[in-house]
DNA sequence: TCAATTTGACCAAA
DNA sequence: TTTGGTCAAATTGA
């Protein structure tokens, strides 16, 4: 590699770093942001060319490969409205709002759509698994997955399972904490209960199966699978399936969440095209989600210590607090704190948002009546 | 005592 | 037949 190429790489890194440092200041200057991104992309494209690679294949992947903080990126060409809709309904936006605030989090991109009609909505990167591709992709659309409990129903024939190809799902990649307990994938704004773990053929790491903590109470069908990437154990691939209905239930807690501080920090016009950057569009419609979303979709982040870790703290993917496995996400915790606990008390956030136990008892009493 | 996790087994889709 | 997804008993911890 010649000196000019090295200098180019350094220049690209510097530009990226500058962008990172000035991200918040530039948040309300989409044009400036876009030109800055373009310059970075151009720089690395030239590097790729010099290195004998097709610049079209490079994209931001080259940036990632250099171990620089990865920029959030959306490769949604179509179905952005679906992404928005799904995120609104699922509350995933909350996680995205964290993503956009945290350079620590690896880049995410893509969208999910449940629409089986129309153009193929797959957003998987050409690079496929690993660090070359975008960290979020749509895989397939279709009906909601169904699972009939054969034991409860009393008949095994009533039990139906559908594989991935049938179920509407969305896969994202999130970085594992580099410090503390790296076994635990980052908080995503929901409470999950682990119901299984399985070794997957061809994967070094087992896949964890989680469902919404409120599945029984609110018949919430939301599920997720968490798996480490073979070639990068610091990245979790999280597959979400089913939308959260727990916040729509008439019996669901109705206490609205505190407004996330971050949303006020960088208001970005919702007219920003989603293909440019995930940050802007998400930030643009996030407030809608928060205003509409129920408590479950806006669960206060338990990481960082505000939560007691008891009760509804479900699954290592959310809080990891059970059995004293309190996990510290230095940056994420700070973000969560800033977003949801700005000036708030230290009371148990889960009790505040999910008075599940009380709700549970009340419902049982209702049934008795 | 209650709730969450672990884990082996079961079952249906591929 | 293989494999992924789920169940539920056992275990663990607050």
Coordinates of N, CA and C in Angstrom, one line a residue, chain A residues 161-344:
Chain A
X161 N -46.7 -24.7 14.1 CA -45.5 -23.9 14.1 C -45.1 -23.5 12.7
X162 N -44.6 -22.3 12.6 CA -44.2 -21.9 11.3 C -42.7 -21.5 11.4
X163 N -42.1 -21.8 10.4 CA -40.6 -21.4 10.4 C -40.5 -20.0 9.9
X164 N -39.2 -19.6 9.9 CA -38.9 -18.2 9.7 C -39.5 -17.7 8.4
X165 N -39.5 -18.6 7.4 CA -39.9 -18.1 6.1 C -41.3 -17.6 6.0
X166 N -42.1 -18.1 6.9 CA -43.5 -17.7 7.0 C -43.8 -16.5 7.8
X167 N -43.0 -16.4 8.9 CA -43.3 -15.4 9.8 C -42.8 -14.0 9.4
X168 N -43.5 -13.0 9.7 CA -43.0 -11.7 9.6 C -41.9 -11.4 10.6
X169 N -40.8 -11.0 10.1 CA -39.7 -10.8 11.1 C -38.8 -9.7 10.6
X170 N -38.0 -9.3 11.5 CA -37.0 -8.3 11.2 C -35.8 -8.6 12.0
X171 N -34.7 -8.5 11.3 CA -33.4 -8.8 11.9 C -32.5 -7.6 12.0
X172 N -32.0 -7.4 13.1 CA -31.0 -6.3 13.3 C -29.8 -6.8 13.9
X173 N -28.8 -6.0 13.9 CA -27.5 -6.4 14.5 C -27.2 -5.3 15.5
X174 N -26.9 -5.7 16.7 CA -26.5 -4.8 17.7 C -25.2 -5.3 18.4
X175 N -24.4 -4.3 18.7 CA -23.1 -4.7 19.4 C -23.3 -5.2 20.8
X176 N -22.6 -6.2 21.2 CA -22.6 -6.6 22.6 C -21.8 -5.6 23.4
X177 N -22.1 -5.4 24.6 CA -21.3 -4.5 25.5 C -19.8 -5.0 25.4
X178 N -18.9 -4.1 25.3 CA -17.5 -4.4 25.3 C -17.0 -4.6 26.7
X179 N -17.7 -4.1 27.6 CA -17.3 -4.2 29.0 C -18.4 -4.9 29.8
X180 N -18.1 -5.3 30.9 CA -19.1 -6.0 31.8 C -19.5 -7.3 31.2
X181 N -20.7 -7.6 31.3 CA -21.2 -8.9 30.8 C -21.5 -8.8 29.3
X182 N -20.6 -9.3 28.5 CA -20.8 -9.2 27.1 C -21.8 -10.3 26.6
X183 N -22.3 -11.1 27.5 CA -23.2 -12.1 27.1 C -24.6 -11.5 26.8
X184 N -24.8 -10.3 27.2 CA -26.1 -9.8 27.2 C -26.3 -8.8 26.1
X185 N -27.2 -9.0 25.2 CA -27.5 -8.0 24.1 C -28.1 -6.8 24.7
X186 N -28.0 -5.7 24.0 CA -28.5 -4.4 24.6 C -30.0 -4.4 24.7
X187 N -30.3 -3.5 25.6 CA -31.7 -3.2 25.8 C -32.4 -2.8 24.6
X188 N -33.7 -3.2 24.4 CA -34.4 -2.7 23.2 C -35.7 -2.1 23.5
X189 N -35.9 -1.9 24.8 CA -37.1 -1.1 25.2 C -38.3 -2.0 25.6
X190 N -38.1 -3.3 25.5 CA -39.2 -4.2 25.9 C -38.7 -5.2 27.0
X191 N -39.6 -5.8 27.7 CA -39.2 -6.8 28.6 C -39.5 -8.2 27.9
X192 N -38.5 -9.0 28.0 CA -38.5 -10.3 27.3 C -38.3 -11.4 28.3
X193 N -38.9 -12.5 28.0 CA -38.7 -13.7 28.9 C -38.1 -14.8 28.0
X194 N -37.1 -15.3 28.5 CA -36.4 -16.3 27.7 C -37.2 -17.6 27.8
X195 N -37.4 -18.3 26.7 CA -38.1 -19.5 26.8 C -37.4 -20.7 26.1
X196 N -36.2 -20.4 25.6 CA -35.5 -21.5 25.0 C -34.1 -21.0 24.5
X197 N -33.3 -22.0 24.4 CA -32.0 -21.7 23.8 C -31.6 -23.0 23.0
X198 N -31.0 -22.8 21.9 CA -30.7 -23.9 21.0 C -29.4 -23.7 20.2
X199 N -28.7 -24.8 20.1 CA -27.5 -24.7 19.2 C -28.1 -24.8 17.8
X200 N -27.5 -23.9 17.0 CA -27.9 -23.8 15.6 C -26.8 -24.3 14.7
X201 N -27.2 -25.1 13.8 CA -26.3 -25.7 12.9 C -25.5 -24.7 12.2
X202 N -24.2 -24.8 12.2 CA -23.3 -23.9 11.5 C -23.0 -22.6 12.3
X203 N -23.6 -22.5 13.5 CA -23.3 -21.4 14.3 C -22.5 -21.8 15.5
X204 N -21.6 -21.0 15.9 CA -20.7 -21.3 17.0 C -21.5 -21.1 18.3
X205 N -22.4 -20.1 18.3 CA -23.1 -19.7 19.5 C -24.6 -20.1 19.4
X206 N -25.1 -20.5 20.6 CA -26.5 -20.9 20.6 C -27.4 -19.7 20.4
X207 N -28.6 -20.0 20.0 CA -29.6 -18.9 19.7 C -30.6 -18.9 20.9
X208 N -30.8 -17.8 21.4 CA -31.7 -17.6 22.5 C -33.1 -17.2 22.0
X209 N -34.1 -17.8 22.6 CA -35.5 -17.5 22.2 C -36.2 -16.7 23.3
X210 N -36.8 -15.6 23.0 CA -37.4 -14.8 23.9 C -38.8 -14.4 23.5
X211 N -39.7 -14.3 24.4 CA -41.0 -13.8 24.1 C -41.3 -12.6 25.0
X212 N -42.3 -11.9 24.6 CA -42.7 -10.7 25.5 C -43.2 -11.2 26.8
X213 N -42.7 -10.5 27.8 CA -43.1 -10.9 29.2 C -44.6 -10.9 29.4
X214 N -45.2 -10.1 28.6 CA -46.7 -9.9 28.8 C -47.5 -10.8 27.8
X215 N -46.8 -11.8 27.3 CA -47.5 -12.7 26.4 C -48.8 -13.2 26.9
X216 N -48.7 -13.7 28.1 CA -49.9 -14.3 28.7 C -50.9 -13.3 29.1
X217 N -50.4 -12.3 29.7 CA -51.4 -11.3 30.3 C -52.1 -10.5 29.2
X218 N -51.4 -10.1 28.1 CA -52.0 -9.3 27.1 C -52.0 -10.1 25.7
X219 N -51.7 -11.3 25.8 CA -51.7 -12.1 24.6 C -50.7 -11.4 23.5
X220 N -49.7 -10.9 24.0 CA -48.7 -10.3 23.1 C -47.9 -11.3 22.4
X221 N -47.9 -11.3 21.1 CA -47.3 -12.3 20.3 C -45.8 -12.0 20.0
X222 N -45.3 -10.9 20.4 CA -44.0 -10.5 20.1 C -42.9 -11.5 20.6
X223 N -42.0 -11.8 19.7 CA -40.9 -12.7 20.1 C -39.6 -12.2 19.5
X224 N -38.6 -12.6 20.0 CA -37.3 -12.3 19.4 C -36.3 -13.4 19.6
X225 N -35.4 -13.5 18.7 CA -34.3 -14.5 18.8 C -33.0 -13.7 18.8
X226 N -32.1 -14.1 19.7 CA -30.8 -13.4 19.8 C -29.7 -14.4 19.6
X227 N -28.8 -14.0 18.7 CA -27.7 -14.9 18.4 C -26.5 -14.1 18.1
X228 N -25.4 -14.6 18.6 CA -24.1 -13.9 18.3 C -23.7 -14.3 16.9
X229 N -23.0 -13.4 16.2 CA -22.4 -13.7 14.9 C -21.2 -14.6 15.1
X230 N -21.1 -15.5 14.2 CA -19.9 -16.4 14.2 C -18.6 -15.6 14.1
X231 N -18.6 -14.7 13.2 CA -17.3 -14.0 12.9 C -17.1 -12.8 13.7
X232 N -18.1 -12.4 14.5 CA -17.9 -11.3 15.4 C -18.8 -11.5 16.7
X233 N -18.2 -12.1 17.7 CA -19.0 -12.4 18.9 C -19.5 -11.2 19.6
X234 N -18.9 -10.0 19.2 CA -19.4 -8.8 19.8 C -20.6 -8.2 19.1
X235 N -21.1 -8.9 18.2 CA -22.3 -8.5 17.5 C -23.4 -9.5 17.7
X236 N -24.6 -9.0 18.2 CA -25.7 -9.9 18.3 C -26.6 -9.6 17.1
X237 N -27.1 -10.7 16.6 CA -28.2 -10.6 15.6 C -29.5 -10.9 16.3
X238 N -30.3 -9.9 16.3 CA -31.6 -10.0 17.0 C -32.7 -10.0 15.9
X239 N -33.5 -11.1 16.0 CA -34.6 -11.2 15.1 C -35.9 -11.0 15.8
X240 N -36.7 -10.0 15.4 CA -38.0 -9.8 16.0 C -39.1 -10.3 15.2
X241 N -40.0 -10.9 15.9 CA -41.2 -11.5 15.2 C -42.4 -11.1 15.9
X242 N -43.4 -10.7 15.2 CA -44.7 -10.4 15.8 C -44.6 -9.0 16.5
X243 N -45.7 -8.3 16.4 CA -45.8 -7.0 16.9 C -46.3 -7.1 18.4
X244 N -45.9 -6.1 19.1 CA -46.3 -6.0 20.5 C -47.8 -5.5 20.6
X245 N -48.6 -6.3 21.2 CA -50.0 -5.9 21.4 C -50.2 -5.5 22.8
X246 N -49.2 -5.7 23.6 CA -49.4 -5.6 25.1 C -49.7 -4.1 25.4
X247 N -49.3 -3.2 24.6 CA -49.5 -1.8 24.9 C -50.9 -1.4 24.4
X248 N -51.5 -2.3 23.6 CA -52.8 -1.9 23.0 C -54.0 -2.5 23.8
X249 N -53.6 -3.4 24.7 CA -54.6 -4.1 25.5 C -55.4 -3.1 26.3
X250 N -56.7 -3.4 26.4 CA -57.5 -2.5 27.3 C -57.1 -2.7 28.7
X251 N -56.5 -3.8 29.0 CA -56.1 -4.0 30.4 C -54.7 -3.6 30.7
X252 N -54.1 -3.2 29.6 CA -52.7 -2.8 29.8 C -52.5 -1.6 30.5
X253 N -51.5 -1.5 31.3 CA -51.2 -0.2 32.0 C -51.2 1.0 31.1
X254 N -51.7 2.1 31.5 CA -51.9 3.2 30.6 C -51.1 4.4 31.0
X255 N -50.2 4.2 31.9 CA -49.4 5.3 32.4 C -48.4 5.6 31.3
X256 N -48.4 6.8 30.7 CA -47.5 7.2 29.7 C -46.1 7.3 30.2
X257 N -45.1 7.0 29.3 CA -43.7 7.1 29.8 C -43.3 8.5 29.8
X258 N -42.2 8.8 30.5 CA -41.7 10.1 30.5 C -41.1 10.4 29.2
X259 N -41.2 11.6 28.7 CA -40.7 12.0 27.4 C -39.2 11.8 27.3
X260 N -38.7 11.1 26.4 CA -37.3 10.9 26.2 C -36.6 12.2 25.9
X261 N -35.6 12.5 26.7 CA -34.9 13.7 26.6 C -34.2 13.9 25.2
X262 N -33.8 12.7 24.7 CA -33.0 12.8 23.5 C -33.8 13.3 22.3
X263 N -35.1 13.1 22.4 CA -35.9 13.5 21.3 C -36.0 15.0 21.2
X264 N -35.7 15.6 22.3 CA -35.8 17.1 22.3 C -34.5 17.7 21.9
X265 N -33.5 16.8 22.0 CA -32.1 17.3 21.7 C -31.9 17.6 20.2
X266 N -32.4 16.8 19.4 CA -32.2 17.0 18.0 C -33.4 16.8 17.2
X267 N -34.3 17.7 17.2 CA -35.5 17.6 16.4 C -35.1 17.6 14.9
X268 N -35.5 16.6 14.2 CA -35.2 16.5 12.8 C -36.5 16.4 12.0
X269 N -36.6 17.1 10.9 CA -37.8 17.1 10.1 C -38.1 15.7 9.7
X270 N -39.4 15.4 9.7 CA -39.8 14.1 9.3 C -39.8 13.9 7.8
X271 N -39.5 14.9 7.1 CA -39.5 14.9 5.7 C -38.2 14.3 5.2
X272 N -37.3 14.1 6.1 CA -36.0 13.6 5.7 C -36.2 12.2 5.1
X273 N -35.6 12.0 3.9 CA -35.7 10.6 3.3 C -35.1 9.6 4.1
X274 N -35.8 8.5 4.3 CA -35.3 7.4 5.1 C -34.0 6.7 4.6
X275 N -33.9 6.9 3.3 CA -32.7 6.2 2.7 C -31.4 6.9 3.0
X276 N -31.5 8.1 3.5 CA -30.3 8.9 3.8 C -29.7 8.4 5.1
X277 N -30.4 8.4 6.1 CA -29.9 8.1 7.4 C -31.0 7.7 8.3
X278 N -30.8 6.7 9.1 CA -31.8 6.2 9.9 C -32.1 7.2 11.0
X279 N -31.1 8.0 11.4 CA -31.3 8.9 12.5 C -32.3 9.9 12.3
X280 N -32.2 10.6 11.2 CA -33.2 11.7 11.0 C -34.6 11.2 10.9
X281 N -34.9 10.3 10.0 CA -36.3 9.9 9.9 C -36.9 9.3 11.2
X282 N -36.1 8.5 11.8 CA -36.6 7.9 13.1 C -36.8 9.0 14.1
X283 N -35.9 9.9 14.2 CA -36.1 11.0 15.1 C -37.3 11.8 14.8
X284 N -37.6 11.9 13.5 CA -38.7 12.7 13.0 C -40.0 12.1 13.5
X285 N -40.2 10.8 13.5 CA -41.5 10.3 13.8 C -41.5 9.6 15.2
X286 N -40.3 9.6 15.8 CA -40.3 9.0 17.1 C -41.3 9.6 18.1
X287 N -41.4 10.9 18.1 CA -42.3 11.4 19.1 C -43.7 10.9 18.9
X288 N -44.1 10.6 17.7 CA -45.4 10.0 17.4 C -45.5 8.7 18.2
X289 N -44.5 7.9 18.0 CA -44.5 6.6 18.7 C -44.6 6.8 20.2
X290 N -43.9 7.7 20.7 CA -43.9 7.8 22.1 C -45.3 8.4 22.6
X291 N -45.9 9.2 21.8 CA -47.1 9.7 22.3 C -48.2 8.7 22.2
X292 N -48.1 7.8 21.3 CA -49.1 6.8 21.1 C -48.8 5.5 21.8
X293 N -47.5 5.2 21.9 CA -47.1 3.9 22.5 C -47.5 3.7 23.9
X294 N -47.8 2.5 24.2 CA -48.2 2.2 25.5 C -47.0 2.0 26.4
X295 N -47.2 1.7 27.6 CA -46.1 1.5 28.5 C -45.1 0.4 28.1
X296 N -45.6 -0.6 27.6 CA -44.7 -1.7 27.3 C -43.8 -1.3 26.1
X297 N -44.3 -0.5 25.3 CA -43.5 0.0 24.2 C -42.6 1.1 24.5
X298 N -42.7 1.5 25.7 CA -41.8 2.6 26.1 C -41.2 2.4 27.5
X299 N -40.9 1.2 27.7 CA -40.5 0.8 29.0 C -39.2 1.5 29.3
X300 N -39.2 1.9 30.5 CA -38.0 2.6 31.0 C -36.8 1.6 31.0
X301 N -35.7 2.2 30.7 CA -34.5 1.3 30.7 C -34.1 0.9 32.1
X302 N -34.0 -0.4 32.2 CA -33.6 -0.8 33.6 C -32.1 -0.9 33.7
X303 N -31.4 -0.9 32.6 CA -30.0 -1.0 32.7 C -29.4 0.3 33.4
X304 N -28.4 0.1 34.1 CA -27.8 1.3 34.7 C -28.2 1.4 36.2
X305 N -29.2 0.7 36.6 CA -29.4 0.6 38.0 C -30.8 1.1 38.5
X306 N -31.6 1.7 37.7 CA -32.8 2.2 38.3 C -33.8 1.1 38.6
X307 N -33.7 0.1 37.8 CA -34.6 -1.0 38.0 C -34.2 -1.9 39.1
X308 N -35.1 -2.6 39.7 CA -34.8 -3.4 40.8 C -34.3 -4.8 40.3
X309 N -34.7 -5.1 39.1 CA -34.2 -6.4 38.6 C -35.2 -7.5 39.0
X310 N -36.2 -7.2 39.7 CA -37.1 -8.3 40.1 C -38.3 -8.3 39.2
X311 N -39.0 -9.3 39.3 CA -40.3 -9.4 38.6 C -40.2 -9.4 37.1
X312 N -40.6 -8.3 36.5 CA -40.8 -8.4 35.1 C -39.5 -8.2 34.3
X313 N -38.4 -8.0 35.0 CA -37.2 -8.0 34.3 C -36.9 -9.3 33.7
X314 N -37.1 -9.3 32.4 CA -37.0 -10.6 31.7 C -35.9 -10.7 30.8
X315 N -35.2 -11.8 30.8 CA -34.2 -12.2 29.8 C -33.0 -11.3 29.9
X316 N -31.9 -12.0 29.6 CA -30.7 -11.3 29.6 C -30.6 -10.3 28.5
X317 N -31.4 -10.4 27.6 CA -31.3 -9.4 26.5 C -31.8 -8.0 26.9
X318 N -32.6 -8.0 28.0 CA -33.1 -6.7 28.4 C -32.4 -6.1 29.5
X319 N -32.4 -6.8 30.6 CA -31.7 -6.1 31.7 C -30.6 -7.0 32.3
X320 N -30.8 -8.2 32.2 CA -29.7 -9.1 32.7 C -29.6 -8.9 34.2
X321 N -30.6 -8.5 34.8 CA -30.5 -8.1 36.2 C -30.8 -9.3 37.1
X322 N -31.4 -10.3 36.6 CA -31.8 -11.4 37.5 C -30.6 -12.1 38.0
X323 N -30.8 -12.6 39.2 CA -29.7 -13.3 39.9 C -28.5 -12.5 40.0
X324 N -28.7 -11.3 40.2 CA -27.5 -10.4 40.5 C -26.6 -10.2 39.4
X325 N -27.0 -10.6 38.2 CA -26.2 -10.4 37.0 C -26.3 -8.9 36.5
X326 N -26.3 -8.0 37.4 CA -26.5 -6.7 37.0 C -25.4 -6.3 36.0
X327 N -25.8 -5.8 34.9 CA -24.9 -5.5 33.8 C -24.7 -4.0 33.7
X328 N -23.5 -3.7 33.4 CA -23.2 -2.3 33.2 C -23.0 -2.0 31.7
X329 N -23.8 -1.2 31.2 CA -23.5 -0.7 29.8 C -23.1 0.7 30.0
X330 N -21.9 0.9 30.1 CA -21.4 2.3 30.4 C -22.1 3.3 29.6
X331 N -22.0 3.2 28.3 CA -22.5 4.2 27.4 C -24.0 4.1 27.3
X332 N -24.5 2.9 27.0 CA -25.9 2.7 26.9 C -26.7 3.1 28.1
X333 N -26.1 2.8 29.2 CA -26.7 3.1 30.5 C -26.9 4.6 30.6
X334 N -25.8 5.3 30.3 CA -25.9 6.7 30.3 C -26.9 7.3 29.4
X335 N -27.0 6.7 28.2 CA -28.0 7.1 27.3 C -29.4 6.9 27.8
X336 N -29.5 5.7 28.3 CA -30.8 5.4 28.8 C -31.2 6.3 29.9
X337 N -30.2 6.6 30.8 CA -30.5 7.4 31.9 C -30.9 8.8 31.4
X338 N -30.1 9.3 30.4 CA -30.4 10.6 29.9 C -31.7 10.7 29.3
X339 N -32.1 9.6 28.6 CA -33.3 9.6 27.8 C -34.5 9.5 28.7
X340 N -34.5 8.6 29.6 CA -35.7 8.2 30.3 C -35.7 8.6 31.8
X341 N -34.6 8.9 32.3 CA -34.5 9.2 33.7 C -34.0 10.5 34.0
X342 N -34.1 11.4 33.0 CA -33.5 12.7 33.3 C -34.3 13.4 34.4
X343 N -33.6 13.4 35.5 CA -34.2 14.0 36.7 C -35.3 13.2 37.3
X344 N -35.4 12.0 36.9 CA -36.5 11.2 37.5 C -36.0 10.6 38.8

